[in-house]
Structure formats: C-alpha cells, structure tokens
GROMACS .gro file of N, CA and C in nm:
model
  462
    1MET      N    1   1.688   2.990   1.856
    1MET     CA    2   1.573   2.895   1.835
    1MET      C    3   1.660   2.833   1.667
    2SER      N    4   1.670   2.686   1.681
    2SER     CA    5   1.738   2.658   1.589
    2SER      C    6   1.649   2.614   1.442
    3LEU      N    7   1.727   2.632   1.319
    3LEU     CA    8   1.611   2.610   1.240
    3LEU      C    9   1.597   2.429   1.195
    4LYS      N   10   1.513   2.364   1.171
    4LYS     CA   11   1.500   2.278   1.149
    4LYS      C   12   1.464   2.239   0.971
    5LEU      N   13   1.540   2.134   0.927
    5LEU     CA   14   1.520   2.144   0.771
    5LEU      C   15   1.467   2.022   0.728
    6LEU      N   16   1.383   1.994   0.649
    6LEU     CA   17   1.319   1.887   0.601
    6LEU      C   18   1.399   1.823   0.482
    7LEU      N   19   1.385   1.696   0.479
    7LEU     CA   20   1.414   1.606   0.358
    7LEU      C   21   1.336   1.582   0.299
    8TYR      N   22   1.318   1.606   0.153
    8TYR     CA   23   1.175   1.564   0.086
    8TYR      C   24   1.243   1.442   0.015
    9LEU      N   25   1.191   1.416  -0.049
    9LEU     CA   26   1.192   1.268  -0.135
    9LEU      C   27   1.063   1.297  -0.291
   10LEU      N   28   1.111   1.334  -0.364
   10LEU     CA   29   1.000   1.310  -0.496
   10LEU      C   30   0.947   1.137  -0.530
   11VAL      N   31   0.867   1.061  -0.499
   11VAL     CA   32   0.898   0.952  -0.488
   11VAL      C   33   0.784   0.900  -0.622
   12PRO      N   34   0.819   0.779  -0.684
   12PRO     CA   35   0.765   0.781  -0.804
   12PRO      C   36   0.640   0.637  -0.729
   13LEU      N   37   0.546   0.647  -0.709
   13LEU     CA   38   0.460   0.563  -0.668
   13LEU      C   39   0.408   0.469  -0.744
   14THR      N   40   0.479   0.341  -0.773
   14THR     CA   41   0.475   0.313  -0.889
   14THR      C   42   0.290   0.153  -0.798
   15ASN      N   43   0.354   0.171  -0.668
   15ASN     CA   44   0.252   0.099  -0.675
   15ASN      C   45   0.060   0.151  -0.706
   16VAL      N   46   0.083   0.284  -0.639
   16VAL     CA   47  -0.053   0.353  -0.699
   16VAL      C   48  -0.071   0.334  -0.846
   17ALA      N   49   0.004   0.368  -0.946
   17ALA     CA   50  -0.021   0.335  -1.072
   17ALA      C   51  -0.091   0.237  -1.112
   18PHE      N   52  -0.001   0.109  -1.046
   18PHE     CA   53  -0.020  -0.049  -1.061
   18PHE      C   54  -0.165  -0.060  -1.027
   19LEU      N   55  -0.224  -0.014  -0.932
   19LEU     CA   56  -0.370  -0.015  -0.891
   19LEU      C   57  -0.468   0.037  -0.967
   20ARG      N   58  -0.418   0.108  -1.034
   20ARG     CA   59  -0.506   0.226  -1.153
   20ARG      C   60  -0.495   0.093  -1.219
   21SER      N   61  -0.408   0.086  -1.299
   21SER     CA   62  -0.411  -0.018  -1.418
   21SER      C   63  -0.424  -0.101  -1.427
   22ALA      N   64  -0.462  -0.160  -1.244
   22ALA     CA   65  -0.506  -0.316  -1.294
   22ALA      C   66  -0.647  -0.357  -1.280
   23PHE      N   67  -0.736  -0.217  -1.277
   23PHE     CA   68  -0.853  -0.227  -1.265
   23PHE      C   69  -0.900  -0.169  -1.439
   24PRO      N   70  -0.997  -0.260  -1.542
   24PRO     CA   71  -1.010  -0.218  -1.638
   24PRO      C   72  -1.119  -0.103  -1.656
   25GLN      N   73  -1.066  -0.015  -1.729
   25GLN     CA   74  -1.192   0.147  -1.728
   25GLN      C   75  -1.302   0.098  -1.810
   26SER      N   76  -1.399   0.158  -1.757
   26SER     CA   77  -1.527   0.144  -1.874
   26SER      C   78  -1.551   0.286  -1.868
   27ALA      N   79  -1.654   0.278  -1.914
   27ALA     CA   80  -1.737   0.453  -1.954
   27ALA      C   81  -1.813   0.507  -1.803
   28PRO      N   82  -1.720   0.606  -1.751
   28PRO     CA   83  -1.799   0.637  -1.645
   28PRO      C   84  -1.962   0.687  -1.677
   29PRO      N   85  -2.032   0.632  -1.547
   29PRO     CA   86  -2.135   0.642  -1.557
   29PRO      C   87  -2.224   0.872  -1.528
   30ARG      N   88  -2.316   0.849  -1.600
   30ARG     CA   89  -2.342   1.028  -1.592
   30ARG      C   90  -2.328   1.081  -1.451
   31GLN      N   91  -2.301   1.219  -1.428
   31GLN     CA   92  -2.244   1.241  -1.331
   31GLN      C   93  -2.304   1.359  -1.312
   32THR      N   94  -2.386   1.412  -1.211
   32THR     CA   95  -2.409   1.573  -1.186
   32THR      C   96  -2.314   1.665  -1.153
   33GLN      N   97  -2.291   1.778  -1.185
   33GLN     CA   98  -2.234   1.883  -1.206
   33GLN      C   99  -2.167   1.879  -1.029
   34HIS      N  100  -2.260   1.827  -0.961
   34HIS     CA  101  -2.183   1.852  -0.828
   34HIS      C  102  -2.100   1.731  -0.765
   35GLN      N  103  -2.137   1.614  -0.833
   35GLN     CA  104  -2.053   1.487  -0.803
   35GLN      C  105  -1.938   1.523  -0.907
   36ARG      N  106  -1.945   1.537  -1.022
   36ARG     CA  107  -1.814   1.635  -1.050
   36ARG      C  108  -1.741   1.659  -0.976
   37ARG      N  109  -1.765   1.780  -0.916
   37ARG     CA  110  -1.696   1.823  -0.834
   37ARG      C  111  -1.620   1.782  -0.745
   38LEU      N  112  -1.703   1.669  -0.688
   38LEU     CA  113  -1.631   1.622  -0.549
   38LEU      C  114  -1.526   1.512  -0.604
   39SER      N  115  -1.524   1.475  -0.751
   39SER     CA  116  -1.437   1.377  -0.770
   39SER      C  117  -1.312   1.420  -0.855
   40SER      N  118  -1.286   1.544  -0.860
   40SER     CA  119  -1.168   1.599  -0.872
   40SER      C  120  -1.066   1.551  -0.848
   41HIS      N  121  -1.036   1.458  -0.710
   41HIS     CA  122  -0.905   1.378  -0.661
   41HIS      C  123  -0.916   1.308  -0.726
   42GLU      N  124  -0.966   1.291  -0.826
   42GLU     CA  125  -0.896   1.150  -0.918
   42GLU      C  126  -0.792   1.158  -1.048
   43ASN      N  127  -0.819   1.294  -1.058
   43ASN     CA  128  -0.677   1.361  -1.167
   43ASN      C  129  -0.562   1.422  -1.079
   44PHE      N  130  -0.578   1.348  -0.964
   44PHE     CA  131  -0.439   1.423  -0.852
   44PHE      C  132  -0.320   1.301  -0.946
   45ASP      N  133  -0.223   1.394  -0.929
   45ASP     CA  134  -0.119   1.310  -0.950
   45ASP      C  135  -0.007   1.293  -0.822
   46TYR      N  136   0.003   1.187  -0.790
   46TYR     CA  137   0.041   1.146  -0.671
   46TYR      C  138   0.225   1.168  -0.687
   47ASN      N  139   0.248   1.095  -0.818
   47ASN     CA  140   0.385   1.096  -0.845
   47ASN      C  141   0.460   1.257  -0.878
   48GLN      N  142   0.405   1.339  -0.844
   48GLN     CA  143   0.468   1.424  -0.912
   48GLN      C  144   0.455   1.573  -0.792
   49LEU      N  145   0.457   1.492  -0.700
   49LEU     CA  146   0.487   1.573  -0.571
   49LEU      C  147   0.581   1.526  -0.442
   50TRP      N  148   0.629   1.641  -0.393
   50TRP     CA  149   0.728   1.601  -0.287
   50TRP      C  150   0.680   1.534  -0.166
   51TYR      N  151   0.721   1.471  -0.063
   51TYR     CA  152   0.667   1.450   0.030
   51TYR      C  153   0.809   1.470   0.169
   52PRO      N  154   0.772   1.532   0.295
   52PRO     CA  155   0.837   1.468   0.377
   52PRO      C  156   0.897   1.382   0.445
   53VAL      N  157   0.990   1.374   0.457
   53VAL     CA  158   1.016   1.209   0.501
   53VAL      C  159   1.095   1.223   0.666
   54ILE      N  160   1.184   1.275   0.677
   54ILE     CA  161   1.246   1.284   0.782
   54ILE      C  162   1.324   1.449   0.837
   55TRP      N  163   1.349   1.481   0.963
   55TRP     CA  164   1.398   1.594   0.974
   55TRP      C  165   1.570   1.590   0.931
   56ALA      N  166   1.629   1.712   0.865
   56ALA     CA  167   1.743   1.668   0.802
   56ALA      C  168   1.871   1.673   0.954
   57CYS      N  169   1.785   1.696   1.062
   57CYS     CA  170   1.899   1.724   1.200
   57CYS      C  171   1.881   1.565   1.269
   58ASP      N  172   1.816   1.450   1.219
   58ASP     CA  173   1.795   1.307   1.260
   58ASP      C  174   1.878   1.231   1.171
   59LEU      N  175   1.953   1.314   1.074
   59LEU     CA  176   2.059   1.247   0.969
   59LEU      C  177   2.203   1.264   0.995
   60ARG      N  178   2.258   1.146   1.083
   60ARG     CA  179   2.389   1.174   1.051
   60ARG      C  180   2.463   1.191   0.955
   61PRO      N  181   2.555   1.272   0.955
   61PRO     CA  182   2.696   1.237   0.840
   61PRO      C  183   2.726   1.140   0.825
   62ASN      N  184   2.760   1.111   0.694
   62ASN     CA  185   2.813   0.916   0.629
   62ASN      C  186   2.733   0.777   0.672
   63GLN      N  187   2.659   0.836   0.704
   63GLN     CA  188   2.562   0.688   0.786
   63GLN      C  189   2.468   0.677   0.706
   64PRO      N  190   2.390   0.535   0.636
   64PRO     CA  191   2.273   0.547   0.582
   64PRO      C  192   2.186   0.543   0.712
   65THR      N  193   2.056   0.635   0.638
   65THR     CA  194   1.939   0.616   0.731
   65THR      C  195   1.826   0.553   0.625
   66LYS      N  196   1.721   0.428   0.710
   66LYS     CA  197   1.607   0.398   0.623
   66LYS      C  198   1.500   0.519   0.690
   67VAL      N  199   1.428   0.551   0.592
   67VAL     CA  200   1.275   0.657   0.592
   67VAL      C  201   1.167   0.537   0.529
   68ALA      N  202   1.046   0.572   0.571
   68ALA     CA  203   0.966   0.503   0.520
   68ALA      C  204   0.855   0.580   0.422
   69LEU      N  205   0.810   0.566   0.350
   69LEU     CA  206   0.663   0.667   0.257
   69LEU      C  207   0.576   0.566   0.221
   70PHE      N  208   0.498   0.600   0.247
   70PHE     CA  209   0.395   0.465   0.188
   70PHE      C  210   0.433   0.338   0.164
   71ASP      N  211   0.416   0.236   0.285
   71ASP     CA  212   0.508   0.137   0.329
   71ASP      C  213   0.587   0.102   0.220
   72ILE      N  214   0.699   0.217   0.152
   72ILE     CA  215   0.794   0.146   0.084
   72ILE      C  216   0.939   0.191   0.151
   73ASP      N  217   1.017   0.116   0.191
   73ASP     CA  218   1.145   0.188   0.243
   73ASP      C  219   1.246   0.200   0.163
   74TYR      N  220   1.274   0.344   0.217
   74TYR     CA  221   1.418   0.433   0.127
   74TYR      C  222   1.576   0.428   0.211
   75VAL      N  223   1.671   0.474   0.173
   75VAL     CA  224   1.754   0.493   0.262
   75VAL      C  225   1.858   0.620   0.193
   76VAL      N  226   1.854   0.712   0.234
   76VAL     CA  227   1.903   0.870   0.229
   76VAL      C  228   2.070   0.843   0.328
   77ALA      N  229   2.143   0.953   0.293
   77ALA     CA  230   2.243   0.974   0.342
   77ALA      C  231   2.320   1.135   0.316
   78ILE      N  232   2.372   1.175   0.422
   78ILE     CA  233   2.430   1.362   0.380
   78ILE      C  234   2.586   1.290   0.398
   79ASP      N  235   2.641   1.389   0.376
   79ASP     CA  236   2.789   1.412   0.403
   79ASP      C  237   2.812   1.522   0.516
   80SER      N  238   2.926   1.544   0.526
   80SER     CA  239   2.950   1.629   0.669
   80SER      C  240   2.963   1.770   0.640
   81ASP      N  241   2.848   1.832   0.502
   81ASP     CA  242   2.818   1.958   0.525
   81ASP      C  243   2.681   1.934   0.459
   82SER      N  244   2.597   1.833   0.496
   82SER     CA  245   2.483   1.826   0.469
   82SER      C  246   2.390   1.789   0.375
   83LYS      N  247   2.479   1.780   0.252
   83LYS     CA  248   2.482   1.753   0.145
   83LYS      C  249   2.423   1.618   0.129
   84ILE      N  250   2.297   1.622   0.024
   84ILE     CA  251   2.243   1.455   0.033
   84ILE      C  252   2.366   1.338  -0.088
   85THR      N  253   2.379   1.271  -0.021
   85THR     CA  254   2.430   1.194  -0.125
   85THR      C  255   2.392   1.036  -0.119
   86THR      N  256   2.314   1.025  -0.077
   86THR     CA  257   2.254   0.903  -0.112
   86THR      C  258   2.086   0.924  -0.092
   87ALA      N  259   2.021   0.875  -0.177
   87ALA     CA  260   1.869   0.852  -0.170
   87ALA      C  261   1.839   0.700  -0.237
   88LEU      N  262   1.822   0.642  -0.218
   88LEU     CA  263   1.778   0.471  -0.295
   88LEU      C  264   1.709   0.403  -0.240
   89ARG      N  265   1.658   0.353  -0.306
   89ARG     CA  266   1.536   0.211  -0.299
   89ARG      C  267   1.584   0.167  -0.183
   90ASP      N  268   1.553   0.075  -0.073
   90ASP     CA  269   1.622   0.056   0.060
   90ASP      C  270   1.637  -0.109   0.038
   91ALA      N  271   1.696  -0.118  -0.069
   91ALA     CA  272   1.697  -0.321  -0.139
   91ALA      C  273   1.838  -0.287  -0.244
   92CYS      N  274   1.901  -0.390  -0.187
   92CYS     CA  275   2.009  -0.407  -0.359
   92CYS      C  276   1.945  -0.476  -0.389
   93PRO      N  277   2.000  -0.485  -0.522
   93PRO     CA  278   1.933  -0.540  -0.656
   93PRO      C  279   2.013  -0.688  -0.632
   94HIS      N  280   2.083  -0.715  -0.561
   94HIS     CA  281   2.151  -0.853  -0.611
   94HIS      C  282   2.060  -0.962  -0.483
   95LYS      N  283   2.011  -0.951  -0.402
   95LYS     CA  284   1.937  -1.009  -0.279
   95LYS      C  285   1.835  -0.975  -0.193
   96ALA      N  286   1.845  -0.822  -0.234
   96ALA     CA  287   1.715  -0.742  -0.185
   96ALA      C  288   1.720  -0.702  -0.032
   97ALA      N  289   1.862  -0.713  -0.020
   97ALA     CA  290   1.885  -0.700   0.126
   97ALA      C  291   1.897  -0.529   0.140
   98ALA      N  292   1.926  -0.510   0.329
   98ALA     CA  293   1.855  -0.326   0.299
   98ALA      C  294   1.959  -0.301   0.306
   99LEU      N  295   1.984  -0.203   0.183
   99LEU     CA  296   2.116  -0.087   0.207
   99LEU      C  297   2.148  -0.002   0.296
  100SER      N  298   2.081  -0.002   0.362
  100SER     CA  299   2.009   0.099   0.501
  100SER      C  300   2.136   0.019   0.603
  101GLU      N  301   2.110  -0.095   0.572
  101GLU     CA  302   2.188  -0.172   0.749
  101GLU      C  303   2.359  -0.187   0.633
  102GLY      N  304   2.370  -0.127   0.563
  102GLY     CA  305   2.579  -0.126   0.539
  102GLY      C  306   2.631  -0.014   0.566
  103ARG      N  307   2.695   0.057   0.485
  103ARG     CA  308   2.775   0.154   0.493
  103ARG      C  309   2.814   0.261   0.368
  104VAL      N  310   2.835   0.401   0.441
  104VAL     CA  311   2.907   0.470   0.338
  104VAL      C  312   3.040   0.425   0.360
  105THR      N  313   3.099   0.417   0.222
  105THR     CA  314   3.294   0.400   0.223
  105THR      C  315   3.348   0.523   0.242
  106LYS      N  316   3.469   0.504   0.221
  106LYS     CA  317   3.568   0.623   0.235
  106LYS      C  318   3.538   0.718   0.108
  107SER      N  319   3.461   0.687   0.027
  107SER     CA  320   3.461   0.708  -0.144
  107SER      C  321   3.346   0.755  -0.138
  108GLY      N  322   3.275   0.736  -0.020
  108GLY     CA  323   3.155   0.807  -0.073
  108GLY      C  324   3.022   0.695  -0.125
  109LEU      N  325   3.090   0.591  -0.138
  109LEU     CA  326   2.979   0.521  -0.202
  109LEU      C  327   2.900   0.406  -0.072
  110ILE      N  328   2.740   0.337  -0.124
  110ILE     CA  329   2.698   0.330  -0.009
  110ILE      C  330   2.703   0.173  -0.061
  111GLN      N  331   2.726   0.088   0.060
  111GLN     CA  332   2.791  -0.016   0.032
  111GLN      C  333   2.690  -0.161   0.104
  112CYS      N  334   2.651  -0.212   0.050
  112CYS     CA  335   2.535  -0.338   0.143
  112CYS      C  336   2.613  -0.415   0.192
  113ALA      N  337   2.522  -0.390   0.292
  113ALA     CA  338   2.604  -0.545   0.407
  113ALA      C  339   2.597  -0.677   0.397
  114TYR      N  340   2.558  -0.731   0.296
  114TYR     CA  341   2.564  -0.859   0.194
  114TYR      C  342   2.638  -0.939   0.177
  115HIS      N  343   2.677  -0.863   0.065
  115HIS     CA  344   2.792  -0.909  -0.011
  115HIS      C  345   2.905  -0.811  -0.016
  116GLY      N  346   2.835  -0.700   0.000
  116GLY     CA  347   2.955  -0.574   0.000
  116GLY      C  348   2.940  -0.525  -0.141
  117TRP      N  349   2.813  -0.558  -0.213
  117TRP     CA  350   2.864  -0.445  -0.355
  117TRP      C  351   2.752  -0.314  -0.325
  118SER      N  352   2.891  -0.209  -0.420
  118SER     CA  353   2.867  -0.048  -0.351
  118SER      C  354   2.778   0.038  -0.456
  119PHE      N  355   2.760   0.123  -0.473
  119PHE     CA  356   2.670   0.227  -0.491
  119PHE      C  357   2.686   0.359  -0.523
  120ASP      N  358   2.669   0.369  -0.618
  120ASP     CA  359   2.689   0.574  -0.602
  120ASP      C  360   2.566   0.610  -0.579
  121GLY      N  361   2.556   0.683  -0.489
  121GLY     CA  362   2.383   0.692  -0.424
  121GLY      C  363   2.314   0.796  -0.465
  122LEU      N  364   2.399   0.856  -0.537
  122LEU     CA  365   2.279   0.956  -0.657
  122LEU      C  366   2.255   0.909  -0.775
  123SER      N  367   2.306   0.825  -0.874
  123SER     CA  368   2.306   0.765  -1.032
  123SER      C  369   2.233   0.616  -0.958
  124GLY      N  370   2.268   0.561  -0.888
  124GLY     CA  371   2.239   0.377  -0.876
  124GLY      C  372   2.304   0.354  -0.896
  125ASP      N  373   2.417   0.390  -1.012
  125ASP     CA  374   2.519   0.300  -1.035
  125ASP      C  375   2.593   0.181  -0.978
  126CYS      N  376   2.606   0.101  -1.043
  126CYS     CA  377   2.700  -0.007  -0.888
  126CYS      C  378   2.854  -0.016  -0.953
  127ARG      N  379   2.922   0.037  -0.874
  127ARG     CA  380   3.068   0.049  -0.870
  127ARG      C  381   3.150  -0.068  -0.871
  128GLN      N  382   3.096  -0.107  -0.756
  128GLN     CA  383   3.188  -0.222  -0.721
  128GLN      C  384   3.129  -0.345  -0.649
  129ILE      N  385   3.200  -0.476  -0.688
  129ILE     CA  386   3.188  -0.602  -0.659
  129ILE      C  387   3.278  -0.634  -0.593
  130PRO      N  388   3.275  -0.691  -0.490
  130PRO     CA  389   3.414  -0.755  -0.450
  130PRO      C  390   3.439  -0.869  -0.531
  131GLN      N  391   3.370  -0.988  -0.596
  131GLN     CA  392   3.457  -1.070  -0.696
  131GLN      C  393   3.417  -1.043  -0.805
  132ALA      N  394   3.437  -0.923  -0.851
  132ALA     CA  395   3.456  -0.873  -0.999
  132ALA      C  396   3.549  -0.830  -0.973
  133SER      N  397   3.642  -0.801  -1.111
  133SER     CA  398   3.751  -0.735  -1.151
  133SER      C  399   3.731  -0.598  -1.117
  134ASN      N  400   3.830  -0.498  -1.148
  134ASN     CA  401   3.816  -0.369  -1.131
  134ASN      C  402   3.744  -0.308  -1.243
  135SER      N  403   3.844  -0.364  -1.355
  135SER     CA  404   3.744  -0.314  -1.486
  135SER      C  405   3.647  -0.363  -1.573
  136THR      N  406   3.561  -0.415  -1.475
  136THR     CA  407   3.421  -0.452  -1.541
  136THR      C  408   3.325  -0.301  -1.511
  137THR      N  409   3.277  -0.338  -1.600
  137THR     CA  410   3.112  -0.257  -1.635
  137THR      C  411   2.991  -0.342  -1.596
  138PHE      N  412   2.979  -0.236  -1.503
  138PHE     CA  413   2.798  -0.388  -1.459
  138PHE      C  414   2.681  -0.335  -1.481
  139PRO      N  415   2.605  -0.391  -1.584
  139PRO     CA  416   2.489  -0.410  -1.631
  139PRO      C  417   2.379  -0.339  -1.552
  140LYS      N  418   2.223  -0.279  -1.604
  140LYS     CA  419   2.148  -0.191  -1.542
  140LYS      C  420   2.079  -0.271  -1.433
  141ARG      N  421   2.114  -0.394  -1.486
  141ARG     CA  422   2.007  -0.460  -1.364
  141ARG      C  423   2.111  -0.489  -1.237
  142ALA      N  424   2.199  -0.434  -1.241
  142ALA     CA  425   2.266  -0.417  -1.106
  142ALA      C  426   2.262  -0.323  -1.018
  143CYS      N  427   2.190  -0.204  -1.120
  143CYS     CA  428   2.206  -0.060  -1.036
  143CYS      C  429   2.067  -0.053  -0.941
  144ALA      N  430   2.120   0.021  -0.854
  144ALA     CA  431   2.029   0.048  -0.755
  144ALA      C  432   1.919   0.179  -0.799
  145GLN      N  433   1.814   0.142  -0.761
  145GLN     CA  434   1.677   0.212  -0.836
  145GLN      C  435   1.707   0.392  -0.718
  146THR      N  436   1.700   0.489  -0.790
  146THR     CA  437   1.743   0.586  -0.761
  146THR      C  438   1.655   0.694  -0.690
  147ILE      N  439   1.587   0.814  -0.619
  147ILE     CA  440   1.483   0.870  -0.625
  147ILE      C  441   1.556   1.016  -0.559
  148PRO      N  442   1.482   1.092  -0.639
  148PRO     CA  443   1.489   1.234  -0.637
  148PRO      C  444   1.459   1.260  -0.486
  149ALA      N  445   1.576   1.347  -0.443
  149ALA     CA  446   1.552   1.396  -0.282
  149ALA      C  447   1.618   1.557  -0.265
  150GLN      N  448   1.571   1.592  -0.194
  150GLN     CA  449   1.633   1.776  -0.161
  150GLN      C  450   1.588   1.800  -0.024
  151ILE      N  451   1.670   1.867   0.048
  151ILE     CA  452   1.670   1.937   0.177
  151ILE      C  453   1.605   2.022   0.142
  152HIS      N  454   1.501   2.073   0.228
  152HIS     CA  455   1.396   2.211   0.189
  152HIS      C  456   1.414   2.287   0.264
  153GLN      N  457   1.408   2.382   0.278
  153GLN     CA  458   1.408   2.511   0.372
  153GLN      C  459   1.519   2.545   0.422
  154GLY      N  460   1.616   2.546   0.396
  154GLY     CA  461   1.764   2.536   0.439
  154GLY      C  462   1.843   2.626   0.381
   0.00000   0.00000   0.00000
C-alpha cells in the first residue's frame, strides 16, 4: 500500500472578506442563548485554515499544475524531490494569462506562456522579462501573488 500525500494551500479568501465588508454592520438584534450558540460560525475565520487541493502523486515534477479552490485558480509545481517550488495565483500580473499554461524553466522559475515573464515560484518576484535588460529591477506590481503551501502527511 503506497502512502498518498496531500498538497495543502493556506489561501487568503479576499472575496469572502470583501463580501463581509460590503454590507454595513448594524447593531445585532437581541438573541436568545440558543440562537447565540447556533451563530458561532460567524466567528469562523476561513483565512486561517489549510485546504487540501490535490494529491501530491498527481503532480508531475517541474510542470505547472492548475488547482482550484473556492472558484479561484492557483498554480503549483514541485521539483524532482517532491519539494514545492511554486504556489501562486494562476494569473500573470502582466496580462492575466494563466501561469499554469506556462512552463518551469531550467533555473526553476515559472514562465508565463503569453509574453515570457518569469517569476520566482515561492516569493512571486518577477525575475525576467524578455524585453527588459538583465540589470533591471522590477516593481512590486510586476510580481505574482504567492500562496503558502505545504505537502502534508509526507
């Protein structure tokens, strides 16, 4: 029997937070003790949980894989030692092309298939733009959004 590993993502659910803040908070009506016990889920913080997204055995080394959680797409990749090398939101900051359609370069960067921008998979920093000189430092708005990830039970 082989051990199956799960890849977990710690995902900041900004859409949930936005929905909560979109409605004005008014004074809550008086509740009975029974109603208060039933409404304890309102204090539940979805941003502080890890969510399983894919079996680790389904990830191919050095190949970006698209996963979805709560209708948001992410791209993950592992190296040949099953170590996570990429955990990003699946959208290039340049033209919002899917990074999962790109490739992992020989230097371990994830490269967008659309215009060839390359990103560090763990920090999200833009490392290379084909049209820019090699000495260029790129602004933060050119960085991809990183997501904490770990392989659990392995």
